[in-house]
Amino acid sequence: MAVAAGGGRACSFPPAEVEAVAADWMLDFACYCLCRHFVEECTAEFRRWRGVAQALINGLSKIPTHQKKPVYLCQLLIRIANGKKLECHFENDQRISPLESALSFWTLLEREEIKLEKLHEDIRCLIQIQTVAVHMENGYFKEAAEVLERLFTDSESNKPLRMKLATIIKSKDPYVPLLENFNYNLLISKIKSYVELFMKENETNFLIQAAIKQVESKGLGATSLQNKAVNVDENDESNLETKQRLMKKQQSITNQSPGDINTTARPHSQQKHRASNVLQSLNNLQNVEKHGDALASGRRRQRWTSKEDLELKSGIREFGVGNWAKILVHGDFNNRTSVMLKDRWRTLCRLKQD
């Protein structure tokens, strides 16, 4: 047995190999955390883990085959998060916007799997649409035309979408139905769907499992973390009713595919009026979020009604256990949060066992 100078046991493996395995675990964990904070829209935490993930990726001399998907996904999310910032550059070519750069990583991700063809195509089209839209929203119509040429190098690739976008650029009107219906929020929503699937596939991450065991072994620590999670979730969702109204309004749009680009033209004044209403709704939502703590502290606990229990069971049958946010949006609940739904389901399960 090899013994270290200090009397301890010496490492019997080459340090480089040990470091490589540990780095693998750390990269998987960083990617998982980055995904989670992207889905939950925790900006500060997303930025923190973005730095961690980027540092780990930069340390790779070559991307191992099994790490290609996490690396590409991290790079995609970092660019999508900065998608509307044309002054932000990730490529040496200053003409390449964050979304155009994101599209290159989305292409790499598509090559790593083939089981989500419909979702892949939707996201690809949305990135292309929004790459053009962001330039138009900033008044860069010439640049938008140049972007279009780079996006569709093959004249036959998705020809209907290419022709539609070319017509929109010529009109110099960023409020046309196509750009409004297939907007940035829809792009984020679709990417979140993809990220959630990735997270579900990677729940067995070694560091996550090790951390869960460590927390569970400490009893009180686990209870404290759970209570903290409940408080944070309730504060974040204190604006629940407003969010539900906005999300239900947009649900019909969210269910559309970017491939369905044949939209009915509307008068320019109606388009501007609609855009104004959307901005007003978003402003109202931001105001509610600012005062979320006050609203949450004033909320009283309410008994669950039999109707809410039926809504919860119906939602679980449709979306499955764990998809609390989807169940919350689609169900008719009385000022509940996703954490409340999860806790109520546990209670119902215990009552059934008793």
Coordinates of C-alpha atoms in Angstrom, one line a residue:
M1 CA 0.0 0.0 0.0
A2 CA 1.4 3.4 -0.9
V3 CA 1.6 5.8 2.0
A4 CA 1.8 9.6 1.8
A5 CA 4.6 11.6 3.6
G6 CA 2.2 12.8 6.2
G7 CA 1.2 9.3 7.2
G8 CA -2.0 9.2 5.2
R9 CA -2.8 6.9 2.3
A10 CA -1.4 8.1 -1.1
C11 CA -3.6 8.5 -4.1
S12 CA -3.3 5.3 -6.2
F13 CA -4.7 6.9 -9.4
P14 CA -3.0 9.4 -11.7
P15 CA -4.2 12.9 -10.5
A16 CA -5.1 13.9 -14.1
E17 CA -7.6 11.0 -14.4
V18 CA -9.1 11.8 -11.0
E19 CA -9.5 15.5 -11.9
A20 CA -11.1 14.5 -15.2
V21 CA -13.8 12.4 -13.5
A22 CA -14.4 15.2 -10.9
A23 CA -14.6 17.8 -13.6
D24 CA -17.2 15.6 -15.4
W25 CA -19.4 15.6 -12.4
M26 CA -19.0 19.3 -11.8
L27 CA -19.9 20.1 -15.4
D28 CA -23.0 18.0 -15.3
F29 CA -24.0 19.6 -12.0
A30 CA -23.3 23.2 -13.3
C31 CA -25.3 22.5 -16.5
Y32 CA -28.2 21.1 -14.4
C33 CA -28.2 24.2 -12.1
L34 CA -28.0 26.5 -15.1
C35 CA -31.0 24.8 -16.7
R36 CA -33.0 25.0 -13.5
H37 CA -32.4 28.7 -13.0
F38 CA -33.2 29.3 -16.6
V39 CA -36.6 27.6 -16.3
E40 CA -37.3 29.3 -12.9
E41 CA -36.1 32.7 -14.3
C42 CA -33.8 33.3 -11.4
T43 CA -31.5 35.8 -13.1
A44 CA -28.9 36.2 -10.3
E45 CA -28.4 32.5 -9.8
F46 CA -28.4 31.9 -13.6
R47 CA -25.5 34.4 -13.9
R48 CA -23.6 32.8 -11.1
W49 CA -23.9 29.3 -12.6
R50 CA -23.2 30.7 -16.1
G51 CA -19.8 31.7 -14.8
V52 CA -19.2 28.3 -13.3
A53 CA -20.3 26.4 -16.4
Q54 CA -18.3 28.7 -18.7
A55 CA -15.1 28.3 -16.6
L56 CA -15.5 24.5 -16.7
I57 CA -16.1 24.5 -20.4
N58 CA -13.2 26.7 -21.1
G59 CA -11.0 24.2 -19.2
L60 CA -11.7 21.5 -21.7
S61 CA -9.0 21.0 -24.3
K62 CA -11.5 18.8 -26.2
I63 CA -15.2 18.2 -25.6
P64 CA -15.7 14.5 -24.7
T65 CA -18.5 12.8 -26.7
H66 CA -20.6 12.2 -23.6
Q67 CA -20.3 15.9 -22.6
K68 CA -21.3 17.4 -26.0
K69 CA -25.0 17.8 -25.2
P70 CA -24.4 19.5 -21.8
V71 CA -21.8 21.9 -23.3
Y72 CA -23.9 22.8 -26.3
L73 CA -27.0 23.3 -24.1
C74 CA -25.1 25.6 -21.7
Q75 CA -23.8 27.7 -24.6
L76 CA -27.3 27.9 -26.1
L77 CA -28.9 29.1 -22.8
I78 CA -26.3 31.7 -22.2
R79 CA -26.9 33.1 -25.7
I80 CA -30.7 32.9 -25.5
A81 CA -30.6 34.8 -22.2
N82 CA -28.8 37.6 -24.0
G83 CA -30.8 37.3 -27.2
K84 CA -32.2 40.8 -27.2
K85 CA -28.8 42.5 -26.6
L86 CA -27.4 43.2 -30.0
E87 CA -24.4 44.9 -28.3
C88 CA -23.5 41.6 -26.8
H89 CA -21.1 39.4 -28.9
F90 CA -20.1 35.8 -28.5
E91 CA -18.3 35.4 -31.9
N92 CA -15.3 37.2 -33.4
D93 CA -17.5 38.4 -36.2
Q94 CA -19.3 41.4 -34.6
R95 CA -22.2 41.1 -37.1
I96 CA -23.3 37.8 -35.4
S97 CA -26.0 38.5 -32.8
P98 CA -26.5 36.3 -29.7
L99 CA -29.5 34.6 -31.3
E100 CA -27.6 33.8 -34.5
S101 CA -24.8 32.4 -32.4
A102 CA -27.4 30.4 -30.4
L103 CA -28.7 28.9 -33.6
S104 CA -25.3 27.4 -34.4
F105 CA -25.4 25.6 -31.0
W106 CA -29.0 24.5 -31.5
T107 CA -27.9 22.9 -34.8
L108 CA -25.2 21.0 -32.9
L109 CA -27.8 19.9 -30.3
E110 CA -30.1 18.7 -33.0
R111 CA -27.4 16.4 -34.2
E112 CA -27.1 14.8 -30.8
E113 CA -30.7 13.4 -30.8
I114 CA -33.5 12.7 -33.2
K115 CA -36.4 11.8 -30.9
L116 CA -37.8 15.4 -30.6
E117 CA -38.0 16.4 -34.3
K118 CA -41.2 18.5 -33.9
L119 CA -39.9 20.4 -30.9
H120 CA -36.5 20.8 -32.7
E121 CA -38.2 22.3 -35.8
D122 CA -40.3 24.7 -33.7
I123 CA -37.4 26.0 -31.8
R124 CA -35.2 26.4 -34.9
C125 CA -38.0 28.4 -36.7
L126 CA -38.5 30.6 -33.6
I127 CA -34.8 31.4 -33.3
Q128 CA -34.7 32.3 -37.0
I129 CA -37.8 34.5 -36.6
Q130 CA -36.6 36.2 -33.5
T131 CA -33.1 36.8 -34.9
V132 CA -34.8 38.9 -37.6
A133 CA -37.3 40.4 -35.2
V134 CA -34.8 41.7 -32.7
H135 CA -32.9 43.6 -35.5
M136 CA -36.2 45.1 -36.7
E137 CA -37.3 46.1 -33.3
N138 CA -34.1 48.1 -33.0
G139 CA -34.5 49.7 -36.4
Y140 CA -31.7 47.7 -38.1
F141 CA -33.6 46.7 -41.3
K142 CA -30.5 46.5 -43.5
E143 CA -28.8 44.2 -40.9
A144 CA -32.0 42.1 -40.7
A145 CA -31.9 41.5 -44.4
E146 CA -28.2 40.4 -44.1
V147 CA -29.1 38.1 -41.3
L148 CA -31.8 36.5 -43.4
E149 CA -29.3 35.7 -46.1
R150 CA -27.0 34.1 -43.6
L151 CA -29.8 32.1 -41.9
F152 CA -31.1 30.6 -45.2
T153 CA -28.0 29.9 -47.3
D154 CA -29.9 27.1 -49.0
S155 CA -32.6 28.8 -51.1
E156 CA -34.9 25.8 -50.8
S157 CA -34.6 25.3 -47.0
N158 CA -37.9 26.3 -45.3
K159 CA -38.8 28.5 -48.3
P160 CA -42.2 29.7 -47.0
L161 CA -40.7 31.1 -43.8
R162 CA -37.8 32.7 -45.7
M163 CA -40.1 34.4 -48.2
K164 CA -42.4 35.6 -45.4
L165 CA -39.5 37.1 -43.4
A166 CA -38.2 38.8 -46.5
T167 CA -41.5 40.4 -47.1
I168 CA -41.7 41.6 -43.5
I169 CA -38.2 43.1 -43.6
K170 CA -39.2 45.1 -46.8
S171 CA -42.3 46.4 -45.0
K172 CA -40.1 47.7 -42.1
D173 CA -43.0 46.9 -39.7
P174 CA -42.0 45.0 -36.5
Y175 CA -45.7 44.7 -35.5
V176 CA -46.9 42.3 -38.2
P177 CA -48.8 39.2 -36.9
L178 CA -46.0 36.7 -37.6
L179 CA -43.5 38.5 -35.3
E180 CA -46.2 39.2 -32.7
N181 CA -47.6 35.6 -32.6
F182 CA -44.2 33.9 -32.7
N183 CA -42.6 36.2 -30.2
Y184 CA -39.6 36.0 -27.9
N185 CA -41.8 34.7 -25.0
L186 CA -42.9 31.8 -27.1
L187 CA -39.3 31.0 -28.0
I188 CA -38.4 31.0 -24.2
S189 CA -41.4 28.8 -23.5
K190 CA -40.4 26.2 -26.1
I191 CA -36.8 26.2 -24.9
K192 CA -38.0 25.7 -21.4
S193 CA -40.0 22.6 -22.5
Y194 CA -36.8 21.2 -24.0
V195 CA -34.7 22.1 -20.9
E196 CA -37.2 20.4 -18.6
L197 CA -36.9 17.2 -20.6
F198 CA -33.1 17.4 -20.3
M199 CA -33.4 17.9 -16.6
K200 CA -35.7 14.9 -16.1
E201 CA -33.2 12.8 -18.0
N202 CA -30.3 14.0 -15.8
E203 CA -31.9 13.8 -12.3
T204 CA -29.5 11.0 -11.4
N205 CA -26.5 13.3 -11.6
F206 CA -23.9 12.0 -9.1
L207 CA -23.3 15.3 -7.3
I208 CA -27.1 16.0 -7.0
Q209 CA -27.7 12.5 -5.5
A210 CA -24.8 12.8 -3.2
A211 CA -26.0 16.3 -2.0
I212 CA -29.5 15.0 -1.5
K213 CA -28.2 12.1 0.7
Q214 CA -26.1 14.6 2.7
V215 CA -29.1 16.9 3.3
E216 CA -31.5 14.1 4.1
S217 CA -29.0 12.7 6.6
K218 CA -29.1 15.9 8.6
G219 CA -32.9 15.9 9.2
L220 CA -33.2 19.5 10.5
G221 CA -31.2 20.8 7.6
A222 CA -33.6 19.2 5.1
T223 CA -36.6 20.6 6.9
S224 CA -35.1 24.1 6.9
L225 CA -34.3 23.9 3.2
Q226 CA -37.9 22.7 2.5
N227 CA -39.4 25.5 4.5
K228 CA -37.2 28.0 2.7
A229 CA -38.2 26.6 -0.7
V230 CA -41.9 27.0 0.2
N231 CA -41.4 30.6 1.3
V232 CA -39.5 31.6 -1.8
D233 CA -42.0 29.9 -4.1
E234 CA -44.9 31.6 -2.5
N235 CA -43.2 35.0 -2.7
D236 CA -42.3 34.5 -6.3
E237 CA -45.9 33.4 -7.1
S238 CA -47.7 36.1 -5.1
N239 CA -48.6 37.5 -8.4
L240 CA -50.2 34.2 -9.4
E241 CA -53.6 35.5 -10.5
T242 CA -52.0 38.1 -12.8
K243 CA -49.6 35.5 -14.3
Q244 CA -52.5 33.0 -14.8
R245 CA -54.5 35.5 -16.7
L246 CA -51.6 36.4 -18.9
M247 CA -50.6 32.8 -19.5
K248 CA -54.2 31.7 -20.3
K249 CA -54.5 34.6 -22.8
Q250 CA -51.3 33.5 -24.5
Q251 CA -52.0 29.7 -24.3
S252 CA -53.7 29.6 -27.8
I253 CA -50.6 31.3 -29.2
T254 CA -48.1 29.0 -27.3
N255 CA -49.8 25.9 -28.8
Q256 CA -49.1 27.2 -32.3
S257 CA -46.2 26.0 -34.4
P258 CA -43.9 28.5 -36.1
G259 CA -44.5 26.4 -39.2
D260 CA -48.1 27.7 -39.4
I261 CA -47.1 31.1 -40.7
N262 CA -50.2 31.8 -42.7
T263 CA -51.7 34.5 -40.5
T264 CA -54.5 36.9 -41.2
A265 CA -53.2 40.5 -41.8
R266 CA -54.6 43.1 -39.4
P267 CA -54.7 46.9 -39.6
H268 CA -51.5 48.6 -38.5
S269 CA -53.4 50.6 -35.8
Q270 CA -54.8 47.4 -34.3
Q271 CA -51.3 45.9 -34.2
K272 CA -49.9 48.8 -32.3
H273 CA -52.9 48.8 -30.0
R274 CA -52.3 45.2 -29.2
A275 CA -48.6 45.8 -28.6
S276 CA -49.5 48.6 -26.3
N277 CA -51.9 46.4 -24.3
V278 CA -49.2 43.7 -24.0
L279 CA -46.7 46.2 -22.7
Q280 CA -49.2 47.5 -20.2
S281 CA -49.9 44.0 -19.0
L282 CA -46.2 43.3 -18.6
N283 CA -45.8 46.6 -16.7
N284 CA -48.7 45.6 -14.4
L285 CA -47.0 42.2 -13.9
Q286 CA -43.7 43.8 -13.0
N287 CA -45.5 46.1 -10.5
V288 CA -47.1 43.1 -8.8
E289 CA -43.8 41.3 -8.6
K290 CA -42.1 44.3 -6.9
H291 CA -44.7 44.1 -4.1
G292 CA -44.8 40.3 -4.0
D293 CA -43.5 40.1 -0.5
A294 CA -46.3 42.3 0.9
L295 CA -48.9 40.3 -0.9
A296 CA -47.5 37.0 0.1
S297 CA -47.3 38.0 3.8
G298 CA -50.9 39.1 3.7
R299 CA -52.2 35.8 2.2
R300 CA -54.1 33.6 4.5
R301 CA -54.2 29.8 4.4
Q302 CA -57.3 28.5 2.8
R303 CA -58.9 25.1 3.1
W304 CA -58.8 23.0 0.0
T305 CA -62.3 22.4 -1.5
S306 CA -63.5 19.2 -3.0
K307 CA -63.6 21.0 -6.4
E308 CA -59.9 22.0 -6.1
D309 CA -59.0 18.4 -5.2
L310 CA -60.8 17.2 -8.4
E311 CA -59.0 19.9 -10.4
L312 CA -55.7 18.7 -9.0
K313 CA -56.4 15.0 -9.7
S314 CA -57.6 15.9 -13.2
G315 CA -54.4 17.9 -13.8
I316 CA -52.2 15.0 -12.6
R317 CA -54.0 12.6 -15.0
E318 CA -53.3 15.0 -17.9
F319 CA -49.8 16.2 -17.1
G320 CA -48.4 13.7 -14.6
V321 CA -47.1 14.0 -11.0
G322 CA -44.4 16.7 -10.7
N323 CA -45.6 19.0 -13.5
W324 CA -47.1 21.4 -10.9
A325 CA -46.7 24.6 -12.9
K326 CA -48.6 23.2 -15.9
I327 CA -51.3 21.8 -13.6
L328 CA -51.6 25.2 -11.9
V329 CA -52.0 27.2 -15.1
H330 CA -54.5 24.9 -16.7
G331 CA -56.6 24.2 -13.5
D332 CA -59.1 26.3 -11.6
F333 CA -57.5 26.9 -8.2
N334 CA -58.2 29.5 -5.6
N335 CA -54.9 31.5 -5.3
R336 CA -52.7 28.5 -5.0
T337 CA -49.0 28.0 -5.8
S338 CA -47.2 25.1 -7.4
V339 CA -45.7 24.2 -4.0
M340 CA -49.2 24.1 -2.5
L341 CA -50.3 21.7 -5.2
K342 CA -47.4 19.4 -4.5
D343 CA -48.1 19.5 -0.7
R344 CA -51.8 18.8 -1.2
W345 CA -51.1 15.8 -3.5
R346 CA -48.8 14.4 -0.8
T347 CA -51.6 14.9 1.7
L348 CA -54.1 13.1 -0.5
C349 CA -51.7 10.2 -1.0
R350 CA -51.3 9.9 2.8
L351 CA -55.0 10.0 3.3
K352 CA -55.5 7.3 0.7
Q353 CA -53.0 5.1 2.4
D354 CA -54.6 5.6 5.8

